[in-house]
Amino acid sequence: MFSAAATRIGVVRYINTLPMIAGLGRLEGMQLVPDVPSRLIGRLASGDVDLALCSVVDAVRGEVPALVVPVGMIGCDGRTLTVRLYSRVPWERVRTVAADTDSHTSRALAEVVLCRRFGAAPVFRDFAEASGARDPGTDAMLMIGDKVIADAPAAGAWAHELDLGAAWREWTGLPFVFAAWLARADMDDAARARVRTASRVLDHQRRHNRERIAAIVAREAAPHGWPPDLAREYLGGLLRFDLDATARAGLACFLQECHALGLVPTADVPRDFDW
């Protein structure tokens, strides 16, 4: 039972978040509120949570002004394995895309890569408006998260496949940031104190879990539908969890590309929370 003063942290249950959040649920004063990335910005705006692991595009187009809490991220510097485009036609000919609704950043990245790199002009629609995730009746399909591994389309079902992390790195030479911790810029003093305390905990837990990847994989790979060897490569080799200078450069470039397409109102990277 958490007290009224517990810090409410919006989290995602994909395996890729575990190096940042594994163990947090056992700590006194930390209340984890799970949801998919695309809905966490709404929870932050409504006050359901004090901070949340949100899609980075939501930092600049959410309902409330946001600060980046610089104690971790979900990113990559090449392949992701779990943010994937499938297409029936060559990329430059893609006109319709059925998009997974779990991540606003992944959807924006798919649009940036298709439009800016390949010169396509696609229309996106949610899976809920398509005929089903396996065969949505569109030129292309975007899938993200554990389902790309646990429930991927059959080999050869789509003529073309593209890992969007690899596509971004090949195109820009930069790493990519999918999600970061966000807090409201207009929080009151009580919330600010909770976020400051949680920031220190999150920073410590990320560093601690970095040394526990093998144990996390042994415990969590099967429940998430991952082969252990692939999960170990994914968490220990492919993903990045530190919001360092190169990651920030990739984020700035991404927001500029999104702004050029009218996907975000500004290309300015949000300020950091002073923790």
Tab-separated table of N, CA, C and O in Angstrom, residues 50 55 80 90-91 93 98 106 112 120 122 127 152 156 188 192 215 253-255:
chain	number	residue	atom	x	y	z
A	50	ASP	N	3.584	11.456	-11.784
A	50	ASP	CA	4.490	12.583	-11.574
A	50	ASP	C	5.540	12.691	-12.667
A	50	ASP	O	5.985	13.793	-13.002
A	55	SER	N	7.102	8.776	-25.228
A	55	SER	CA	7.631	8.988	-26.564
A	55	SER	C	8.215	10.392	-26.656
A	55	SER	O	7.589	11.362	-26.215
A	80	THR	N	17.352	-1.915	-33.991
A	80	THR	CA	16.535	-1.998	-32.782
A	80	THR	C	15.934	-3.385	-32.594
A	80	THR	O	15.613	-3.762	-31.478
A	90	PRO	N	8.327	-1.378	-53.052
A	90	PRO	CA	9.545	-0.635	-52.687
A	90	PRO	C	9.192	0.610	-51.880
A	90	PRO	O	8.124	1.211	-52.056
A	91	TRP	N	10.111	1.018	-50.998
A	91	TRP	CA	9.807	2.075	-50.034
A	91	TRP	C	9.360	3.371	-50.695
A	91	TRP	O	8.460	4.054	-50.180
A	93	ARG	N	7.563	3.768	-53.134
A	93	ARG	CA	6.207	3.637	-53.684
A	93	ARG	C	5.143	3.440	-52.608
A	93	ARG	O	3.961	3.262	-52.918
A	98	ALA	N	-0.324	1.025	-42.315
A	98	ALA	CA	-1.067	0.689	-41.102
A	98	ALA	C	-0.088	0.749	-39.945
A	98	ALA	O	0.912	0.035	-39.928
A	106	SER	N	7.798	6.143	-32.777
A	106	SER	CA	8.044	5.180	-33.849
A	106	SER	C	7.233	5.526	-35.094
A	106	SER	O	7.719	5.404	-36.218
A	112	VAL	N	9.120	10.032	-41.125
A	112	VAL	CA	10.336	10.756	-41.495
A	112	VAL	C	11.177	9.944	-42.469
A	112	VAL	O	11.639	10.460	-43.506
A	120	ALA	N	8.793	9.074	-50.355
A	120	ALA	CA	7.413	8.596	-50.425
A	120	ALA	C	6.474	9.650	-49.845
A	120	ALA	O	6.913	10.622	-49.217
A	122	PRO	N	3.295	8.823	-47.846
A	122	PRO	CA	2.288	7.880	-47.340
A	122	PRO	C	1.208	8.530	-46.482
A	122	PRO	O	1.411	9.583	-45.877
A	127	PHE	N	-3.944	0.730	-36.671
A	127	PHE	CA	-4.371	-0.660	-36.845
A	127	PHE	C	-5.872	-0.814	-36.632
A	127	PHE	O	-6.524	-1.608	-37.285
A	152	ALA	N	5.678	-11.862	-34.884
A	152	ALA	CA	6.045	-11.233	-36.157
A	152	ALA	C	5.334	-11.909	-37.331
A	152	ALA	O	4.957	-13.077	-37.245
A	156	GLY	N	8.728	-13.880	-45.360
A	156	GLY	CA	8.300	-13.805	-46.749
A	156	GLY	C	6.893	-13.284	-46.948
A	156	GLY	O	6.457	-13.117	-48.097
A	188	ASP	N	3.993	21.630	-9.219
A	188	ASP	CA	4.086	22.417	-7.987
A	188	ASP	C	5.284	21.948	-7.166
A	188	ASP	O	5.992	21.002	-7.539
A	192	ARG	N	7.584	18.611	-7.510
A	192	ARG	CA	9.005	18.799	-7.839
A	192	ARG	C	9.897	18.024	-6.866
A	192	ARG	O	10.879	17.400	-7.277
A	215	ALA	N	20.862	-11.560	-15.491
A	215	ALA	CA	19.809	-12.005	-14.575
A	215	ALA	C	18.434	-11.550	-15.062
A	215	ALA	O	17.450	-12.299	-14.959
A	253	CYS	N	18.306	16.237	-34.163
A	253	CYS	CA	18.139	16.018	-35.608
A	253	CYS	C	16.754	15.475	-35.908
A	253	CYS	O	16.094	15.908	-36.863
A	254	PHE	N	16.281	14.535	-35.106
A	254	PHE	CA	14.963	13.951	-35.316
A	254	PHE	C	13.873	15.005	-35.190
A	254	PHE	O	12.952	15.064	-36.024
A	255	LEU	N	13.941	15.838	-34.170
A	255	LEU	CA	12.926	16.876	-34.011
A	255	LEU	C	12.950	17.867	-35.168
A	255	LEU	O	11.900	18.349	-35.609
